[in-house]
PDB file of C-alpha atoms and ligand atoms in Angstrom:
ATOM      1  CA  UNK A 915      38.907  35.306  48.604  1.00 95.00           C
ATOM      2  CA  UNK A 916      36.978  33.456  51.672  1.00 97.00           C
ATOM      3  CA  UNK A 917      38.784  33.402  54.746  1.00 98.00           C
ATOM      4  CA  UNK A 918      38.266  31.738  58.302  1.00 98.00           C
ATOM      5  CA  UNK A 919      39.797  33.145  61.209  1.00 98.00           C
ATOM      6  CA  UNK A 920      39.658  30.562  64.366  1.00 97.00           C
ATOM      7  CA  UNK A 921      41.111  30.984  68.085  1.00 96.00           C
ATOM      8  CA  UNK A 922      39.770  31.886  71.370  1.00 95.00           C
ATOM      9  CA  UNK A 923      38.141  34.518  72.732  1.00 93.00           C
ATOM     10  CA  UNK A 924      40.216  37.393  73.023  1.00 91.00           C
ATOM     11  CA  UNK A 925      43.016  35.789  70.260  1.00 94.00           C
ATOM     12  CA  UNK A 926      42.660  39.297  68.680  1.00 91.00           C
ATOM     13  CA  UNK A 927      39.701  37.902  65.998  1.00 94.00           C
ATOM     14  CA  UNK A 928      37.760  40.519  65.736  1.00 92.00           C
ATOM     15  CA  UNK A 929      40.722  43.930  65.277  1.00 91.00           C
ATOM     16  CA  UNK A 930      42.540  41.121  62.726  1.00 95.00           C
ATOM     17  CA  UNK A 931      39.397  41.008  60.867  1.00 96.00           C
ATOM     18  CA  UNK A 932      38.827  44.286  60.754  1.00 93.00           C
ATOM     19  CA  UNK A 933      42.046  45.177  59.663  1.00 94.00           C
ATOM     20  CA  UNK A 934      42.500  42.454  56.899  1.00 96.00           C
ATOM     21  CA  UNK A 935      39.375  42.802  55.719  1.00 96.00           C
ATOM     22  CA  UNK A 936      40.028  46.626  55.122  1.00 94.00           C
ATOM     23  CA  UNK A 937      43.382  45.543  53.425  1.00 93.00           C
ATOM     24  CA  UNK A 938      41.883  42.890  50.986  1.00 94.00           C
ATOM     25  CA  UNK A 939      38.215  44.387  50.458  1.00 96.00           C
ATOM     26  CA  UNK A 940      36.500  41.345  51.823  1.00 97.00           C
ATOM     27  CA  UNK A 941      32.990  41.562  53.554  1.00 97.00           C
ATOM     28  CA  UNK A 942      33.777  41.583  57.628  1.00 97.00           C
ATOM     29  CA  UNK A 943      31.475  38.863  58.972  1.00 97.00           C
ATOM     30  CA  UNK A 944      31.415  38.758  62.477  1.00 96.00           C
ATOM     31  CA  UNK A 945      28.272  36.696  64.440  1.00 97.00           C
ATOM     32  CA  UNK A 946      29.251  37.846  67.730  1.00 94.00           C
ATOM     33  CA  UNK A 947      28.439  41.612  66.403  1.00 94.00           C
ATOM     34  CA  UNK A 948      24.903  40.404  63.950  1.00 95.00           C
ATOM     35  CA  UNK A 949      24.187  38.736  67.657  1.00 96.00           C
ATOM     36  CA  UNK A 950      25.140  41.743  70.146  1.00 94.00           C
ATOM     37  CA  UNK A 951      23.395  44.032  67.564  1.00 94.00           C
ATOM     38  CA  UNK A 952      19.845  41.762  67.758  1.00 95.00           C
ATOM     39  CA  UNK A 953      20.339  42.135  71.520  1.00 95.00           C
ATOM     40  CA  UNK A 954      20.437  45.672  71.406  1.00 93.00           C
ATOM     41  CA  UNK A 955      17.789  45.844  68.773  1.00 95.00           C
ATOM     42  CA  UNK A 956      14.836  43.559  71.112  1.00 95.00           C
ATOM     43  CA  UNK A 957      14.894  41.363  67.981  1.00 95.00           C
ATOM     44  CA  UNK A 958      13.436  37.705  68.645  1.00 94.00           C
ATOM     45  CA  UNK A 959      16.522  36.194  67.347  1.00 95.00           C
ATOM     46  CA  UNK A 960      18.214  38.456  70.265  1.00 95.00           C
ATOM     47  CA  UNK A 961      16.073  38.060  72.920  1.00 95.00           C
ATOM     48  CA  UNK A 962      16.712  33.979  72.264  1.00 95.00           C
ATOM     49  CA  UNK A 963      20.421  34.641  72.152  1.00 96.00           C
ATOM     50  CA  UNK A 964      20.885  37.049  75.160  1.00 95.00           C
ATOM     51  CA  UNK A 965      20.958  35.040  78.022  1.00 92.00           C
ATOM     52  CA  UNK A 966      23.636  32.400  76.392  1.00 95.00           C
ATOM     53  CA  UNK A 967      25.713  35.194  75.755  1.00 94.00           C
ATOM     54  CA  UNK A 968      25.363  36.534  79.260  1.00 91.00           C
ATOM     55  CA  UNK A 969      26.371  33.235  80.947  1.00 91.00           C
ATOM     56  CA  UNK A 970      29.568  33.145  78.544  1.00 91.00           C
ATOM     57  CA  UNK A 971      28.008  30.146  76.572  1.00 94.00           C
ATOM     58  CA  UNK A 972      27.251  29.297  72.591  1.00 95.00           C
ATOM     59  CA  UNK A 973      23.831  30.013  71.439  1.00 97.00           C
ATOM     60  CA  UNK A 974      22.559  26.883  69.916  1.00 97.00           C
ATOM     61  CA  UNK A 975      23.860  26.393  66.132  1.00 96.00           C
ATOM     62  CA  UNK A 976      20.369  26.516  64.670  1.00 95.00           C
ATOM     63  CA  UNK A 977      19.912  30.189  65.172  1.00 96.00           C
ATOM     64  CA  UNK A 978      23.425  31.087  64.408  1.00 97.00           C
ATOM     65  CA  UNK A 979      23.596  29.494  61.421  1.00 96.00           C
ATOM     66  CA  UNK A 980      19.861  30.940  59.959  1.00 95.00           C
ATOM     67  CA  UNK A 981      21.821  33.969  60.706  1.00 96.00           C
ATOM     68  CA  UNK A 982      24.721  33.691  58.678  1.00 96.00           C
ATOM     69  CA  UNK A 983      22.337  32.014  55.538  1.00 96.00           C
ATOM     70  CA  UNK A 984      20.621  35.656  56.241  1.00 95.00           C
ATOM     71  CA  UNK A 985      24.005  37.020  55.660  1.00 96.00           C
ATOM     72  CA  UNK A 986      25.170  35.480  53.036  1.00 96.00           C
ATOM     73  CA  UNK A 987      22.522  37.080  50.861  1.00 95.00           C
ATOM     74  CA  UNK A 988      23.236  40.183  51.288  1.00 96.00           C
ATOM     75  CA  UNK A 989      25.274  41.528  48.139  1.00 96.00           C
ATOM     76  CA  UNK A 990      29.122  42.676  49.770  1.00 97.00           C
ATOM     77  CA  UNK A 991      29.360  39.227  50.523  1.00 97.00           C
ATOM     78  CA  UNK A 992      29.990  38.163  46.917  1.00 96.00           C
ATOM     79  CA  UNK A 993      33.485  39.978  46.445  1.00 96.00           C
ATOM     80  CA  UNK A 994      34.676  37.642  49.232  1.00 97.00           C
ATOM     81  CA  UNK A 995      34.718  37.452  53.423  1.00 98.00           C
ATOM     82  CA  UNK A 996      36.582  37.203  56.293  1.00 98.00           C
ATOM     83  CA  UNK A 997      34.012  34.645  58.808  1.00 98.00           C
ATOM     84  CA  UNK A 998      35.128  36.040  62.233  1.00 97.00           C
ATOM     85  CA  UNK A 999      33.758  34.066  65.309  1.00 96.00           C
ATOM     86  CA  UNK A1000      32.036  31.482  63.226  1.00 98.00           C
ATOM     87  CA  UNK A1001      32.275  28.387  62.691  1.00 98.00           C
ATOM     88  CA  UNK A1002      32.427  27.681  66.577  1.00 97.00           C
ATOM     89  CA  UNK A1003      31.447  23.836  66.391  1.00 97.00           C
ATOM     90  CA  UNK A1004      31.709  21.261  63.922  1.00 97.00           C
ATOM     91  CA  UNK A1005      27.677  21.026  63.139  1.00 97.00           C
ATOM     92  CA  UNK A1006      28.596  24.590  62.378  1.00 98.00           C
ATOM     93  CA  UNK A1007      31.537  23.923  60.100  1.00 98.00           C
ATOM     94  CA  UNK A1008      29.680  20.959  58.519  1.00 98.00           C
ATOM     95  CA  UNK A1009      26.441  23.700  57.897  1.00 97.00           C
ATOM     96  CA  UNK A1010      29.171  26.080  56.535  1.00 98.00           C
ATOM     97  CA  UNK A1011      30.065  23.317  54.159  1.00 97.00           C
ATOM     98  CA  UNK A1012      26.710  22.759  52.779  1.00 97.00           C
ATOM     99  CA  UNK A1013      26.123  26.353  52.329  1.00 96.00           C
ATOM    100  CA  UNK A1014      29.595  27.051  50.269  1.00 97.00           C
ATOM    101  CA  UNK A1015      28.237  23.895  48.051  1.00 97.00           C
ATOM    102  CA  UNK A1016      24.856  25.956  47.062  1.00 95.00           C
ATOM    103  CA  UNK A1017      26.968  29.127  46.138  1.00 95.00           C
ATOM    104  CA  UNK A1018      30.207  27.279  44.542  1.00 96.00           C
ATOM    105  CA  UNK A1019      32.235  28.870  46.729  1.00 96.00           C
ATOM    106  CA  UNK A1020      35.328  27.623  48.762  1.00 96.00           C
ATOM    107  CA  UNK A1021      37.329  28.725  52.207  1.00 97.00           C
ATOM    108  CA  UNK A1022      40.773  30.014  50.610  1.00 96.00           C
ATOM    109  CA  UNK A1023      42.553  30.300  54.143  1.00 96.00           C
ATOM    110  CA  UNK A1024      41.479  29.055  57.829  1.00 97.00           C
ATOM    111  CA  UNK A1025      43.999  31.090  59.753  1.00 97.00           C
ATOM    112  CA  UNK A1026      44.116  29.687  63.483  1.00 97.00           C
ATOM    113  CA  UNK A1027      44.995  32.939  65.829  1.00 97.00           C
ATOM    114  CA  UNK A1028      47.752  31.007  68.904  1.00 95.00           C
ATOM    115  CA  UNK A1029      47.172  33.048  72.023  1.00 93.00           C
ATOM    116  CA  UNK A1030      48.351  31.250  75.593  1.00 92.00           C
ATOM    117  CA  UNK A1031      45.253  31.844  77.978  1.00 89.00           C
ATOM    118  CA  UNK A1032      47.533  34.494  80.597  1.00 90.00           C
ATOM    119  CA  UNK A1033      47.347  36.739  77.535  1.00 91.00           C
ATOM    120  CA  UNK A1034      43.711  36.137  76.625  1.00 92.00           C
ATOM    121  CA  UNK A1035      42.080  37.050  80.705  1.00 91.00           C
ATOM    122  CA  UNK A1036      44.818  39.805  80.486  1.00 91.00           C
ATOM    123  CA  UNK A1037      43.443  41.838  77.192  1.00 90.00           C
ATOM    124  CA  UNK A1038      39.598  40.450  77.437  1.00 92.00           C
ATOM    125  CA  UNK A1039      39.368  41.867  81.126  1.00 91.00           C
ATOM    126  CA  UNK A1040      40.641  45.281  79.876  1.00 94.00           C
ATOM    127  CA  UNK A1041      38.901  45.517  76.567  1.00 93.00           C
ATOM    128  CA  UNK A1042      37.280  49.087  75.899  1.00 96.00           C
ATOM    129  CA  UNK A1043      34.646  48.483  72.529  1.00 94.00           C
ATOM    130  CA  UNK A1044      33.083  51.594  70.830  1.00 94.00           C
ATOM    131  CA  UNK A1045      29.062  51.565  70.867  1.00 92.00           C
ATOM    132  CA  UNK A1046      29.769  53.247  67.161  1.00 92.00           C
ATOM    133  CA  UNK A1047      32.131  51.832  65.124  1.00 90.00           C
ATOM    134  CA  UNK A1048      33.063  48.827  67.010  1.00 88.00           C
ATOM    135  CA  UNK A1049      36.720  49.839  67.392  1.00 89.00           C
ATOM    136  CA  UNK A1050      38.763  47.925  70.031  1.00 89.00           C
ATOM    137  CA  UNK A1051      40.831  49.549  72.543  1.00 93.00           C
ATOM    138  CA  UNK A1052      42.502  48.271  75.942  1.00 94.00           C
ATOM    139  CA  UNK A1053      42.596  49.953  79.251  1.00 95.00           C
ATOM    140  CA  UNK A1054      46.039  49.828  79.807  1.00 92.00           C
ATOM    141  CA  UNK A1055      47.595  48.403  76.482  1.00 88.00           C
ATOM    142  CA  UNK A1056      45.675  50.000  74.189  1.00 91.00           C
ATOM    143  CA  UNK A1057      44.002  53.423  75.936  1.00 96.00           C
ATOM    144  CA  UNK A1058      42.258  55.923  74.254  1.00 97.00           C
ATOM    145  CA  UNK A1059      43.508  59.376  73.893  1.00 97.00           C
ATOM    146  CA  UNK A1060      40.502  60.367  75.895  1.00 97.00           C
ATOM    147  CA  UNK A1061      38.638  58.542  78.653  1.00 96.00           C
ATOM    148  CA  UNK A1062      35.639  56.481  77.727  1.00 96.00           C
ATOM    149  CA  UNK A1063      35.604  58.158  74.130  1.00 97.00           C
ATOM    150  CA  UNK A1064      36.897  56.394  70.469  1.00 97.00           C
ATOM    151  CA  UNK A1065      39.879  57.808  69.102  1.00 96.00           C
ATOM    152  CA  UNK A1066      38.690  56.786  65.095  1.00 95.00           C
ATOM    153  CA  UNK A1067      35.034  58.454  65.816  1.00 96.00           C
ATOM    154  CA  UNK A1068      33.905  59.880  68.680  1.00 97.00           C
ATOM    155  CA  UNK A1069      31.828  57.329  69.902  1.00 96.00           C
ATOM    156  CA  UNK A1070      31.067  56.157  73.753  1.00 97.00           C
ATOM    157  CA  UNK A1071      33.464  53.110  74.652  1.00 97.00           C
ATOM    158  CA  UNK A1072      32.333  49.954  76.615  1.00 96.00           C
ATOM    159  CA  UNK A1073      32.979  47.435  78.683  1.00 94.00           C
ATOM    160  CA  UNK A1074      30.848  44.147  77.152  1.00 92.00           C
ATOM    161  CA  UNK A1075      29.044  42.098  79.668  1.00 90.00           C
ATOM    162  CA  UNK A1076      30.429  39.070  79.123  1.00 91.00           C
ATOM    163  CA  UNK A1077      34.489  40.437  79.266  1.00 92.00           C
ATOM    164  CA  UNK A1078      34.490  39.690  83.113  1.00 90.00           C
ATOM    165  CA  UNK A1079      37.138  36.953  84.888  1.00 88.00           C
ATOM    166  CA  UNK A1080      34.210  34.300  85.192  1.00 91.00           C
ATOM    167  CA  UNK A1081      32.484  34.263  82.204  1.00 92.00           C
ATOM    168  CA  UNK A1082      36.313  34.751  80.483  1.00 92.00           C
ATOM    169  CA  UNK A1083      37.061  31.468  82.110  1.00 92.00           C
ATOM    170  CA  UNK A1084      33.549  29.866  80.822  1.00 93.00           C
ATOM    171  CA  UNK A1085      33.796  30.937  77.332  1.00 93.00           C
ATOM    172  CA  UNK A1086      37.845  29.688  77.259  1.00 94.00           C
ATOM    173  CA  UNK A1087      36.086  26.112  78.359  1.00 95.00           C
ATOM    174  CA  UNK A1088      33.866  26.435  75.741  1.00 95.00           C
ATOM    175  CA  UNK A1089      36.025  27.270  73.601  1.00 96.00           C
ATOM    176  CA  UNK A1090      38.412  24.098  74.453  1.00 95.00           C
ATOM    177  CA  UNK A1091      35.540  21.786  74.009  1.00 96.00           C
ATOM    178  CA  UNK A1092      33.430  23.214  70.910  1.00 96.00           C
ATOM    179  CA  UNK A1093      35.519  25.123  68.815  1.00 96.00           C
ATOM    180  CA  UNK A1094      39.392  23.633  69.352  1.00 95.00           C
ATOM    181  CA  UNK A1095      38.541  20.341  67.259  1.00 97.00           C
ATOM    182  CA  UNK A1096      37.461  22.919  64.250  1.00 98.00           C
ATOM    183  CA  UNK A1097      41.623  23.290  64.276  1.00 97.00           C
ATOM    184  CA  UNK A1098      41.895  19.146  63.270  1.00 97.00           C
ATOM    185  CA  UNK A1099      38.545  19.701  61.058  1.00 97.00           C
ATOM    186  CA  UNK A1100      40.542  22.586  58.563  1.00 97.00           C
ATOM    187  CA  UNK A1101      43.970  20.412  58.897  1.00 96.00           C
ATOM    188  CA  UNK A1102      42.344  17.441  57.395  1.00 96.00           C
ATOM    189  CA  UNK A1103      41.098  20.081  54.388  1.00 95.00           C
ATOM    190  CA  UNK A1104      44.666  21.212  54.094  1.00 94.00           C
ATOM    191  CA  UNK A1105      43.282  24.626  54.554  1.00 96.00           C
ATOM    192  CA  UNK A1106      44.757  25.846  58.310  1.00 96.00           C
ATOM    193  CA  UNK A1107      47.472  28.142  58.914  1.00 95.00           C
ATOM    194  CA  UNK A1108      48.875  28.260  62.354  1.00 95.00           C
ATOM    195  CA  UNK A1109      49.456  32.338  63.429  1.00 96.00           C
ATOM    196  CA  UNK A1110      51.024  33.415  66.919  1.00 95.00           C
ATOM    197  CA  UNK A1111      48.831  35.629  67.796  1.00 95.00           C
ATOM    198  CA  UNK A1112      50.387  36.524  71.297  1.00 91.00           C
ATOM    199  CA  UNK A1113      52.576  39.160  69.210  1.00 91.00           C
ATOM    200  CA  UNK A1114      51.749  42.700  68.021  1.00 90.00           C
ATOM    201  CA  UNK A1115      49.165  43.328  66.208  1.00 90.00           C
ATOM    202  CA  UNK A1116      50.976  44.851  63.111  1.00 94.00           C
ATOM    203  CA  UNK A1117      52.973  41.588  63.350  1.00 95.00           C
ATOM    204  CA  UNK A1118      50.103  39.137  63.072  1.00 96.00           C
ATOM    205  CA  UNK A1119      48.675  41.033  60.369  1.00 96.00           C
ATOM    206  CA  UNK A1120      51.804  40.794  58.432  1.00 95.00           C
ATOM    207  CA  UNK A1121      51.798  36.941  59.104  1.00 95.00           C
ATOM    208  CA  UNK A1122      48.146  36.400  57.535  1.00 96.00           C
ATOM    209  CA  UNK A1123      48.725  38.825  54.318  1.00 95.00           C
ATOM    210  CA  UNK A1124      52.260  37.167  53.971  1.00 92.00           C
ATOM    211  CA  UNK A1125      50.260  33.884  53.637  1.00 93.00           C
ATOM    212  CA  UNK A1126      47.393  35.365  51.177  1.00 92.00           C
ATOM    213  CA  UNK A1127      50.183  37.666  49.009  1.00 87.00           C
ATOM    214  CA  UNK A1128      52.330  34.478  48.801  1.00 83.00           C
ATOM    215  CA  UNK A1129      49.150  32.435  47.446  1.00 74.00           C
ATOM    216  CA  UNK A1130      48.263  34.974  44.974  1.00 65.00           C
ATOM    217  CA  UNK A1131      51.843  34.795  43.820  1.00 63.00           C
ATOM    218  CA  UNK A1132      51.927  31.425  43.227  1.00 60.00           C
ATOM    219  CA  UNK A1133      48.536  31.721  41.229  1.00 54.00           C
ATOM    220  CA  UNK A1134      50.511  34.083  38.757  1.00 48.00           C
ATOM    221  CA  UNK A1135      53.336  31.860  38.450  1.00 43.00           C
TER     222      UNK A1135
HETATM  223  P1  AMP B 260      32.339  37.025  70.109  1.00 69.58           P
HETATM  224  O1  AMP B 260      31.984  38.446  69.861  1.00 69.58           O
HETATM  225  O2  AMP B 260      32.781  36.308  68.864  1.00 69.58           O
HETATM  226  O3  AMP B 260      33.299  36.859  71.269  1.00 69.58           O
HETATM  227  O4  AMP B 260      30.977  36.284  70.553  1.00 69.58           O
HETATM  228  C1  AMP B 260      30.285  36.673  71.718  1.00 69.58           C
HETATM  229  C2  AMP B 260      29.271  35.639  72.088  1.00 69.58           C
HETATM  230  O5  AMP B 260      28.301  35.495  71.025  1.00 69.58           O
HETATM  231  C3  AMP B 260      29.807  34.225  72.293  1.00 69.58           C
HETATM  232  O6  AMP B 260      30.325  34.042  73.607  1.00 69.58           O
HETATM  233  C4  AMP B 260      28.570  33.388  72.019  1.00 69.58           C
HETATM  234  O7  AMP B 260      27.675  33.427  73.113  1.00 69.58           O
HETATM  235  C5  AMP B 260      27.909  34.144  70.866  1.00 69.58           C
HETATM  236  N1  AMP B 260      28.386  33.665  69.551  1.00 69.58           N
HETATM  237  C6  AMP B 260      29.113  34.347  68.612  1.00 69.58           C
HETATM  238  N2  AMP B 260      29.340  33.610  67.534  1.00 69.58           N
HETATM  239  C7  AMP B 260      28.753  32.410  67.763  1.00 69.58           C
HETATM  240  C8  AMP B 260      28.651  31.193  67.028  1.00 69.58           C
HETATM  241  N3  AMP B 260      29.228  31.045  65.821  1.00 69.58           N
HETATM  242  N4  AMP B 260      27.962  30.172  67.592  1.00 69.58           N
HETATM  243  C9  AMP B 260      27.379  30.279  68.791  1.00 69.58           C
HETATM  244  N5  AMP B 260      27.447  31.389  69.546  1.00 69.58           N
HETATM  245  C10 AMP B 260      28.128  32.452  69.045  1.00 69.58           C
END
């Protein structure tokens, strides 16, 4: 199973991706974290990338997408993925495209994570991420048991550089003018599903495996 989730920053893409991909066995693809972690590492690629990221904007699609080609040779990618945080422009979706041709693969589900932008400043501008495992918490809706330190293992938690108020507001733009006509791009491929993601997290879970379980069903049938 290949899966797409879409939405804006701080829809809840990354902990959904994590979750589902736990649930269905699918390789967790996230270019945000390949990106953050050739920042950390010096890497050319990161050293490119870094100062988009710090001003809240994309990094151009040509590097992003040699990353994901990178990606998709390594071998957990062949049991299936969950593509979190990419495609984030149509010249990405359209690359995405031609890539899925050269494997003869195809996107199962584009789930499109709803979140009203009140919500979105709210958790992004309280968002605790651990250095280790990449585990999300929130200051006040989410807090760890204790200060600064992941509950699942151990690690130091972090406030990312780009999770302030302004650059929040510049990546929501962004979003709005690159990414939100991917939404009509996956409805004309009958692939989207719409998911509120203002709601729990259990409960938007639910919503996306209620869509894969029901698809699998009707496969058996
Ligand atoms: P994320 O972790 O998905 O919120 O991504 C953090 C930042 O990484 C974004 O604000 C962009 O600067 C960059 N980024 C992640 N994925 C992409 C992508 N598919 N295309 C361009 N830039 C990306």
């Amino acid at each position: 199973m290949r899966i797409i989730l879409l939405g804006p920053p701080g829809a809840g893409k990354g902990t959904q991706a994590k979750q589902l991909s736990f649930e269905l066995d699918l390789a967790h693809i996230a270019t945000g974290d390949l990106l953050r972690f050739n920042v950390s590492e010096k890497t050319v690629l990161g050293l490119k990338a870094q100062e988009y990221m710090n001003k809240g904007l994309l990094v151009p699609d040509d590097l992003v997408i040699q990353m994901l080609k990178e990606r998709f040779m390594q071998a957990d990618v062949k049991k299936g993925f969950i593509l979190d945080g990419f495609p984030r422009t149509i010249q990405q979706a359209i690359a995405l495209d031609d890539l899925l041709k050269n494997y003869n693969w195809r996107i199962d589900f584009v789930f499109n994570l709803d979140c009203s932008e009140k919500v979105i400043i709210q958790r992004l501008s309280g968002r605790l991420v651990c250095k280790n495992c990449g585990a999300n918490f929130h200051i006040s809706n989410m807090p760890p048991k204790r200060k600064g330190i992941c509950d699942l293992c151990g690690g130091q938690l972090y406030q990312r550089t780009d999770d302030n108020e302004e650059t929040i507001r510049k990546r929501l733009a962004v979003y709005q003018q690159e990414s939100a006509p991917l939404i009509d791009y996956y409805t004309k491929q009958g692939l989207l599903r719409q998911i509120q993601a203002d709601r729990s997290q259990k409960e938007v879970l639910e919503a996306m495996v209620s869509f894969v379980k029901c698809k699998n069903d009707c496969r058996a049938l």
